[in-house]
PDB file of C-alpha atoms in Angstrom:
ATOM      1  CA  SER U 752     -69.165  48.350 -34.147  1.00  0.00           C
ATOM      2  CA  GLN U 753     -71.197  49.060 -30.743  1.00  0.00           C
ATOM      3  CA  GLN U 754     -74.621  50.645 -31.125  1.00  0.00           C
ATOM      4  CA  GLY U 755     -75.478  54.002 -29.320  1.00  0.00           C
ATOM      5  CA  GLU U 756     -77.426  54.024 -26.302  1.00  0.00           C
ATOM      6  CA  GLU U 757     -80.782  55.738 -26.240  1.00  0.00           C
ATOM      7  CA  ASP U 758     -82.904  57.200 -22.859  1.00  0.00           C
ATOM      8  CA  PRO U 759     -85.219  56.599 -22.271  1.00  0.00           C
ATOM      9  CA  GLN U 760     -86.539  53.383 -23.369  1.00  0.00           C
ATOM     10  CA  ALA U 761     -90.007  54.302 -23.151  1.00  0.00           C
ATOM     11  CA  LEU U 762     -91.942  57.152 -22.799  1.00  0.00           C
ATOM     12  CA  SER U 763     -95.098  58.232 -21.977  1.00  0.00           C
ATOM     13  CA  ILE U 764     -96.934  61.933 -21.945  1.00  0.00           C
ATOM     14  CA  GLN U 765     -99.757  63.561 -23.148  1.00  0.00           C
ATOM     15  CA  GLU U 766    -100.970  65.998 -25.793  1.00  0.00           C
ATOM     16  CA  GLY U 767     -99.136  69.398 -25.480  1.00  0.00           C
ATOM     17  CA  GLU U 768     -96.228  68.137 -23.071  1.00  0.00           C
ATOM     18  CA  ASN U 769     -92.585  68.220 -24.666  1.00  0.00           C
ATOM     19  CA  ALA U 770     -90.957  64.720 -25.123  1.00  0.00           C
ATOM     20  CA  THR U 771     -87.067  64.738 -24.420  1.00  0.00           C
ATOM     21  CA  MET U 772     -85.012  61.977 -26.084  1.00  0.00           C
ATOM     22  CA  ASN U 773     -81.505  61.552 -25.413  1.00  0.00           C
ATOM     23  CA  CYS U 774     -79.080  59.363 -27.380  1.00  0.00           C
ATOM     24  CA  SER U 775     -75.158  58.650 -26.468  1.00  0.00           C
ATOM     25  CA  TYR U 776     -72.730  57.058 -29.364  1.00  0.00           C
ATOM     26  CA  LYS U 777     -69.477  56.006 -29.076  1.00  0.00           C
ATOM     27  CA  THR U 778     -66.985  56.762 -32.230  1.00  0.00           C
ATOM     28  CA  SER U 779     -65.787  60.862 -33.236  1.00  0.00           C
ATOM     29  CA  ILE U 780     -68.994  61.622 -35.607  1.00  0.00           C
ATOM     30  CA  ASN U 781     -69.224  63.812 -38.918  1.00  0.00           C
ATOM     31  CA  ASN U 782     -72.710  63.959 -38.004  1.00  0.00           C
ATOM     32  CA  LEU U 783     -75.339  62.642 -35.991  1.00  0.00           C
ATOM     33  CA  GLN U 784     -79.007  62.009 -37.428  1.00  0.00           C
ATOM     34  CA  TRP U 785     -82.411  61.516 -35.824  1.00  0.00           C
ATOM     35  CA  TYR U 786     -85.173  58.785 -37.466  1.00  0.00           C
ATOM     36  CA  ARG U 787     -88.826  58.315 -36.565  1.00  0.00           C
ATOM     37  CA  GLN U 788     -90.033  55.185 -37.451  1.00  0.00           C
ATOM     38  CA  ASN U 789     -93.963  54.394 -36.930  1.00  0.00           C
ATOM     39  CA  SER U 790     -94.700  50.943 -36.095  1.00  0.00           C
ATOM     40  CA  GLY U 791     -93.396  48.061 -38.440  1.00  0.00           C
ATOM     41  CA  ARG U 792     -92.878  50.972 -41.098  1.00  0.00           C
ATOM     42  CA  GLY U 793     -89.451  52.467 -42.558  1.00  0.00           C
ATOM     43  CA  LEU U 794     -87.527  54.693 -40.567  1.00  0.00           C
ATOM     44  CA  VAL U 795     -88.353  58.593 -42.144  1.00  0.00           C
ATOM     45  CA  HIS U 796     -85.289  61.619 -41.559  1.00  0.00           C
ATOM     46  CA  LEU U 797     -86.110  64.080 -39.263  1.00  0.00           C
ATOM     47  CA  ILE U 798     -83.115  65.907 -38.611  1.00  0.00           C
ATOM     48  CA  LEU U 799     -79.197  65.902 -39.113  1.00  0.00           C
ATOM     49  CA  ILE U 800     -76.763  68.165 -36.846  1.00  0.00           C
ATOM     50  CA  ARG U 801     -73.555  68.075 -37.851  1.00  0.00           C
ATOM     51  CA  SER U 802     -70.281  67.507 -35.263  1.00  0.00           C
ATOM     52  CA  ASN U 803     -69.480  71.205 -35.477  1.00  0.00           C
ATOM     53  CA  GLU U 804     -73.046  72.396 -34.391  1.00  0.00           C
ATOM     54  CA  ARG U 805     -74.531  72.175 -31.021  1.00  0.00           C
ATOM     55  CA  GLU U 806     -78.124  73.168 -31.877  1.00  0.00           C
ATOM     56  CA  LYS U 807     -80.659  72.349 -34.657  1.00  0.00           C
ATOM     57  CA  HIS U 808     -84.385  72.864 -35.384  1.00  0.00           C
ATOM     58  CA  SER U 809     -86.949  71.935 -37.120  1.00  0.00           C
ATOM     59  CA  GLY U 810     -90.102  72.552 -36.582  1.00  0.00           C
ATOM     60  CA  ARG U 811     -91.264  71.026 -32.949  1.00  0.00           C
ATOM     61  CA  LEU U 812     -87.992  69.531 -33.208  1.00  0.00           C
ATOM     62  CA  ARG U 813     -84.765  71.006 -31.406  1.00  0.00           C
ATOM     63  CA  VAL U 814     -81.596  68.946 -31.851  1.00  0.00           C
ATOM     64  CA  THR U 815     -78.434  69.295 -29.257  1.00  0.00           C
ATOM     65  CA  LEU U 816     -75.178  68.029 -29.650  1.00  0.00           C
ATOM     66  CA  ASP U 817     -72.612  67.670 -27.040  1.00  0.00           C
ATOM     67  CA  THR U 818     -69.565  66.129 -28.668  1.00  0.00           C
ATOM     68  CA  SER U 819     -67.339  66.585 -25.174  1.00  0.00           C
ATOM     69  CA  LYS U 820     -69.583  64.305 -23.975  1.00  0.00           C
ATOM     70  CA  LYS U 821     -70.582  61.704 -26.836  1.00  0.00           C
ATOM     71  CA  SER U 822     -74.349  62.822 -26.601  1.00  0.00           C
ATOM     72  CA  SER U 823     -77.380  64.188 -28.104  1.00  0.00           C
ATOM     73  CA  SER U 824     -80.901  65.436 -27.277  1.00  0.00           C
ATOM     74  CA  LEU U 825     -84.092  65.471 -29.436  1.00  0.00           C
ATOM     75  CA  LEU U 826     -86.709  67.688 -27.743  1.00  0.00           C
ATOM     76  CA  ILE U 827     -90.467  67.887 -29.271  1.00  0.00           C
ATOM     77  CA  THR U 828     -92.492  70.151 -28.478  1.00  0.00           C
ATOM     78  CA  ALA U 829     -96.360  70.788 -27.824  1.00  0.00           C
ATOM     79  CA  SER U 830     -96.450  67.281 -28.551  1.00  0.00           C
ATOM     80  CA  ARG U 831     -99.358  65.799 -30.518  1.00  0.00           C
ATOM     81  CA  ALA U 832    -100.834  61.796 -30.664  1.00  0.00           C
ATOM     82  CA  ALA U 833     -99.412  61.542 -33.924  1.00  0.00           C
ATOM     83  CA  ASP U 834     -96.261  62.167 -32.886  1.00  0.00           C
ATOM     84  CA  THR U 835     -96.436  58.668 -31.105  1.00  0.00           C
ATOM     85  CA  ALA U 836     -93.759  56.485 -32.863  1.00  0.00           C
ATOM     86  CA  SER U 837     -89.968  54.802 -31.989  1.00  0.00           C
ATOM     87  CA  TYR U 838     -87.450  57.342 -32.469  1.00  0.00           C
ATOM     88  CA  PHE U 839     -84.054  56.504 -33.582  1.00  0.00           C
ATOM     89  CA  CYS U 840     -80.366  58.549 -33.243  1.00  0.00           C
ATOM     90  CA  ALA U 841     -78.058  57.563 -35.314  1.00  0.00           C
ATOM     91  CA  GLU U 842     -74.381  58.439 -35.702  1.00  0.00           C
ATOM     92  CA  ALA U 843     -72.400  58.641 -39.308  1.00  0.00           C
ATOM     93  CA  GLY U 844     -69.047  57.903 -38.247  1.00  0.00           C
ATOM     94  CA  GLY U 845     -65.451  60.258 -39.003  1.00  0.00           C
ATOM     95  CA  THR U 846     -64.298  57.396 -40.950  1.00  0.00           C
ATOM     96  CA  SER U 847     -67.179  55.550 -42.178  1.00  0.00           C
ATOM     97  CA  TYR U 848     -68.527  57.374 -45.188  1.00  0.00           C
ATOM     98  CA  GLY U 849     -72.034  56.971 -45.478  1.00  0.00           C
ATOM     99  CA  LYS U 850     -72.564  53.974 -43.186  1.00  0.00           C
ATOM    100  CA  LEU U 851     -74.833  54.756 -40.081  1.00  0.00           C
ATOM    101  CA  THR U 852     -75.036  53.344 -36.630  1.00  0.00           C
ATOM    102  CA  PHE U 853     -78.491  53.165 -35.109  1.00  0.00           C
ATOM    103  CA  GLY U 854     -79.119  53.551 -31.334  1.00  0.00           C
ATOM    104  CA  GLN U 855     -81.511  51.165 -30.147  1.00  0.00           C
ATOM    105  CA  GLY U 856     -84.359  53.747 -30.028  1.00  0.00           C
ATOM    106  CA  THR U 857     -87.193  55.653 -27.796  1.00  0.00           C
ATOM    107  CA  ILE U 858     -90.843  54.435 -28.144  1.00  0.00           C
ATOM    108  CA  LEU U 859     -92.737  57.707 -27.254  1.00  0.00           C
ATOM    109  CA  THR U 860     -96.271  57.388 -26.957  1.00  0.00           C
ATOM    110  CA  VAL U 861     -98.365  60.738 -27.007  1.00  0.00           C
ATOM    111  CA  HIS U 862    -101.498  60.216 -25.138  1.00  0.00           C
ATOM    112  CA  PRO U 863    -104.887  62.416 -26.491  1.00  0.00           C
TER     113      PRO U 863
ATOM    114  CA  ASP B1312     -91.508  56.489 -48.880  1.00  0.00           C
ATOM    115  CA  ALA B1313     -92.790  55.537 -51.967  1.00  0.00           C
ATOM    116  CA  ASP B1314     -89.120  55.690 -54.528  1.00  0.00           C
ATOM    117  CA  VAL B1315     -87.809  52.808 -52.326  1.00  0.00           C
ATOM    118  CA  THR B1316     -89.497  49.251 -52.558  1.00  0.00           C
ATOM    119  CA  GLN B1317     -89.650  46.277 -51.309  1.00  0.00           C
ATOM    120  CA  THR B1318     -90.717  42.522 -52.323  1.00  0.00           C
ATOM    121  CA  PRO B1319     -91.738  40.762 -50.799  1.00  0.00           C
ATOM    122  CA  ARG B1320     -93.722  42.360 -47.834  1.00  0.00           C
ATOM    123  CA  ASN B1321     -94.004  39.661 -45.947  1.00  0.00           C
ATOM    124  CA  ARG B1322     -92.794  36.084 -46.116  1.00  0.00           C
ATOM    125  CA  ILE B1323     -92.975  32.789 -43.710  1.00  0.00           C
ATOM    126  CA  THR B1324     -90.468  30.242 -45.126  1.00  0.00           C
ATOM    127  CA  LYS B1325     -88.803  26.975 -43.419  1.00  0.00           C
ATOM    128  CA  THR B1326     -85.626  26.435 -41.931  1.00  0.00           C
ATOM    129  CA  GLY B1327     -83.086  25.684 -44.660  1.00  0.00           C
ATOM    130  CA  LYS B1328     -84.659  27.039 -47.626  1.00  0.00           C
ATOM    131  CA  ARG B1329     -83.256  29.658 -49.701  1.00  0.00           C
ATOM    132  CA  ILE B1330     -84.957  33.063 -49.194  1.00  0.00           C
ATOM    133  CA  MET B1331     -84.267  36.134 -51.676  1.00  0.00           C
ATOM    134  CA  LEU B1332     -85.436  39.884 -50.698  1.00  0.00           C
ATOM    135  CA  GLU B1333     -85.248  42.353 -53.478  1.00  0.00           C
ATOM    136  CA  CYS B1334     -85.249  46.014 -53.107  1.00  0.00           C
ATOM    137  CA  SER B1335     -85.613  49.075 -56.068  1.00  0.00           C
ATOM    138  CA  GLN B1336     -85.263  52.651 -55.519  1.00  0.00           C
ATOM    139  CA  THR B1337     -86.160  55.246 -58.087  1.00  0.00           C
ATOM    140  CA  LYS B1338     -84.391  58.256 -56.260  1.00  0.00           C
ATOM    141  CA  GLY B1339     -81.133  57.886 -58.570  1.00  0.00           C
ATOM    142  CA  HIS B1340     -78.933  57.077 -55.618  1.00  0.00           C
ATOM    143  CA  ASP B1341     -75.606  55.402 -55.973  1.00  0.00           C
ATOM    144  CA  ARG B1342     -75.613  53.894 -52.738  1.00  0.00           C
ATOM    145  CA  MET B1343     -77.906  51.443 -51.280  1.00  0.00           C
ATOM    146  CA  TYR B1344     -78.502  49.129 -47.756  1.00  0.00           C
ATOM    147  CA  TRP B1345     -79.739  45.980 -46.123  1.00  0.00           C
ATOM    148  CA  TYR B1346     -80.468  46.608 -42.282  1.00  0.00           C
ATOM    149  CA  ARG B1347     -82.189  43.845 -39.974  1.00  0.00           C
ATOM    150  CA  GLN B1348     -84.146  45.209 -37.065  1.00  0.00           C
ATOM    151  CA  ASP B1349     -85.297  42.814 -34.207  1.00  0.00           C
ATOM    152  CA  PRO B1350     -88.287  43.445 -31.641  1.00  0.00           C
ATOM    153  CA  GLY B1351     -86.609  45.972 -29.308  1.00  0.00           C
ATOM    154  CA  LEU B1352     -83.397  46.664 -30.873  1.00  0.00           C
ATOM    155  CA  GLY B1353     -82.264  49.707 -33.784  1.00  0.00           C
ATOM    156  CA  LEU B1354     -81.540  48.559 -36.797  1.00  0.00           C
ATOM    157  CA  ARG B1355     -78.107  46.494 -37.925  1.00  0.00           C
ATOM    158  CA  LEU B1356     -76.457  46.587 -40.850  1.00  0.00           C
ATOM    159  CA  ILE B1357     -76.000  43.411 -43.046  1.00  0.00           C
ATOM    160  CA  TYR B1358     -74.675  44.757 -45.829  1.00  0.00           C
ATOM    161  CA  TYR B1359     -74.218  47.881 -47.848  1.00  0.00           C
ATOM    162  CA  SER B1360     -72.977  49.045 -52.074  1.00  0.00           C
ATOM    163  CA  PHE B1361     -71.688  52.363 -52.789  1.00  0.00           C
ATOM    164  CA  ASP B1362     -71.729  51.515 -56.584  1.00  0.00           C
ATOM    165  CA  VAL B1363     -72.867  48.749 -58.573  1.00  0.00           C
ATOM    166  CA  LYS B1364     -69.284  47.601 -58.513  1.00  0.00           C
ATOM    167  CA  ASP B1365     -69.223  48.030 -54.449  1.00  0.00           C
ATOM    168  CA  ILE B1366     -70.312  45.649 -52.380  1.00  0.00           C
ATOM    169  CA  ASN B1367     -69.600  45.479 -48.319  1.00  0.00           C
ATOM    170  CA  LYS B1368     -70.078  43.436 -45.182  1.00  0.00           C
ATOM    171  CA  GLY B1369     -71.776  45.251 -42.490  1.00  0.00           C
ATOM    172  CA  GLU B1370     -71.682  44.134 -38.775  1.00  0.00           C
ATOM    173  CA  ILE B1371     -73.824  40.978 -39.135  1.00  0.00           C
ATOM    174  CA  SER B1372     -72.983  39.606 -42.821  1.00  0.00           C
ATOM    175  CA  ASP B1373     -73.012  35.927 -41.843  1.00  0.00           C
ATOM    176  CA  GLY B1374     -75.455  34.153 -43.193  1.00  0.00           C
ATOM    177  CA  TYR B1375     -76.309  36.472 -46.036  1.00  0.00           C
ATOM    178  CA  SER B1376     -75.447  37.391 -49.507  1.00  0.00           C
ATOM    179  CA  VAL B1377     -76.369  40.203 -51.325  1.00  0.00           C
ATOM    180  CA  SER B1378     -76.154  40.888 -55.315  1.00  0.00           C
ATOM    181  CA  ARG B1379     -76.266  44.562 -56.702  1.00  0.00           C
ATOM    182  CA  GLN B1380     -77.802  44.501 -60.220  1.00  0.00           C
ATOM    183  CA  ALA B1381     -78.309  47.481 -61.463  1.00  0.00           C
ATOM    184  CA  GLN B1382     -77.902  51.013 -59.446  1.00  0.00           C
ATOM    185  CA  ALA B1383     -81.410  50.608 -58.639  1.00  0.00           C
ATOM    186  CA  LYS B1384     -82.082  47.327 -57.347  1.00  0.00           C
ATOM    187  CA  PHE B1385     -79.883  45.613 -54.465  1.00  0.00           C
ATOM    188  CA  SER B1386     -80.903  42.186 -53.568  1.00  0.00           C
ATOM    189  CA  LEU B1387     -80.115  40.331 -50.205  1.00  0.00           C
ATOM    190  CA  SER B1388     -80.608  36.412 -49.840  1.00  0.00           C
ATOM    191  CA  LEU B1389     -80.898  34.306 -47.122  1.00  0.00           C
ATOM    192  CA  GLU B1390     -78.549  30.943 -48.431  1.00  0.00           C
ATOM    193  CA  SER B1391     -80.161  28.226 -46.455  1.00  0.00           C
ATOM    194  CA  ALA B1392     -82.634  30.131 -43.896  1.00  0.00           C
ATOM    195  CA  ILE B1393     -82.741  29.701 -39.922  1.00  0.00           C
ATOM    196  CA  PRO B1394     -84.935  30.512 -37.091  1.00  0.00           C
ATOM    197  CA  ASN B1395     -83.209  33.204 -35.989  1.00  0.00           C
ATOM    198  CA  GLN B1396     -82.869  35.113 -39.028  1.00  0.00           C
ATOM    199  CA  THR B1397     -86.593  35.904 -38.242  1.00  0.00           C
ATOM    200  CA  ALA B1398     -86.767  39.503 -37.986  1.00  0.00           C
ATOM    201  CA  LEU B1399     -87.683  43.075 -40.143  1.00  0.00           C
ATOM    202  CA  TYR B1400     -85.731  43.963 -43.147  1.00  0.00           C
ATOM    203  CA  PHE B1401     -85.006  47.516 -44.386  1.00  0.00           C
ATOM    204  CA  CYS B1402     -83.317  48.337 -47.495  1.00  0.00           C
ATOM    205  CA  ALA B1403     -82.314  52.018 -47.631  1.00  0.00           C
ATOM    206  CA  THR B1404     -80.530  54.246 -50.303  1.00  0.00           C
ATOM    207  CA  SER B1405     -78.749  57.606 -49.981  1.00  0.00           C
ATOM    208  CA  ALA B1406     -77.061  60.096 -52.264  1.00  0.00           C
ATOM    209  CA  ALA B1407     -73.567  59.889 -52.573  1.00  0.00           C
ATOM    210  CA  GLU B1408     -72.502  63.118 -50.605  1.00  0.00           C
ATOM    211  CA  ALA B1409     -71.194  61.635 -47.184  1.00  0.00           C
ATOM    212  CA  GLY B1410     -71.079  63.990 -44.519  1.00  0.00           C
ATOM    213  CA  GLY B1411     -72.966  66.728 -46.751  1.00  0.00           C
ATOM    214  CA  PRO B1412     -76.229  68.383 -45.929  1.00  0.00           C
ATOM    215  CA  ARG B1413     -77.743  64.832 -48.123  1.00  0.00           C
ATOM    216  CA  ASP B1414     -76.270  62.168 -45.929  1.00  0.00           C
ATOM    217  CA  THR B1415     -79.555  61.089 -45.350  1.00  0.00           C
ATOM    218  CA  GLN B1416     -80.679  57.579 -45.638  1.00  0.00           C
ATOM    219  CA  TYR B1417     -84.317  56.494 -47.457  1.00  0.00           C
ATOM    220  CA  PHE B1418     -86.168  53.624 -45.990  1.00  0.00           C
ATOM    221  CA  GLY B1419     -88.358  51.476 -47.571  1.00  0.00           C
ATOM    222  CA  PRO B1420     -91.562  50.114 -45.739  1.00  0.00           C
ATOM    223  CA  GLY B1421     -89.957  46.860 -44.776  1.00  0.00           C
ATOM    224  CA  THR B1422     -89.991  42.864 -45.159  1.00  0.00           C
ATOM    225  CA  ARG B1423     -91.386  41.058 -42.524  1.00  0.00           C
ATOM    226  CA  LEU B1424     -89.565  37.874 -42.567  1.00  0.00           C
ATOM    227  CA  THR B1425     -90.571  34.777 -40.473  1.00  0.00           C
ATOM    228  CA  VAL B1426     -88.563  31.465 -40.474  1.00  0.00           C
ATOM    229  CA  LEU B1427     -89.863  28.306 -39.208  1.00  0.00           C
TER     230      LEU B1427
END
């Protein structure tokens, strides 16, 4: 299976600014998920949005999903230095239950 | 996530050696996965198992094999390691509720493998 693409590959912002990351995917999905990875560590699940949802919020995170364009975006509001990490989207395909296909990730750097 | 552990955390080996990476979980999940991550790339699925008797190849299974010894244990073997298998390897688990609100994966801390 092909991996989705994330844009931008790297993002550098100042504390307090908002960070937006975009993800395009290939298949018909059941849901799309976002994960965070601190340098060299395991991934941590952030948020899941189902194919019949268009927007979802969790704390400072806002995820949108446009199934017609096969795209999703992750917005982190009022960023903090501790948000510095890599962020990955992962598509859960409609016929591949339990399997995730990860994008290549966006490296976010938040400067204090 | 301390509920998913991987051993060893770091390993340096030589070309041609057999290597086993181990994964254990205390989350009680049925499903377990092995991924590899290369610098600047996302994760690619090597093998996955939906229960003890179920083993499936992922997108990059060549050169790897797995064993699901118990619900809580899933091992990855490199039969004859080669330098391009140098990577960060992750084990993950999930509950058997695909497509549901708990359809998320929980990752171990990773094993950094270097093949010389």
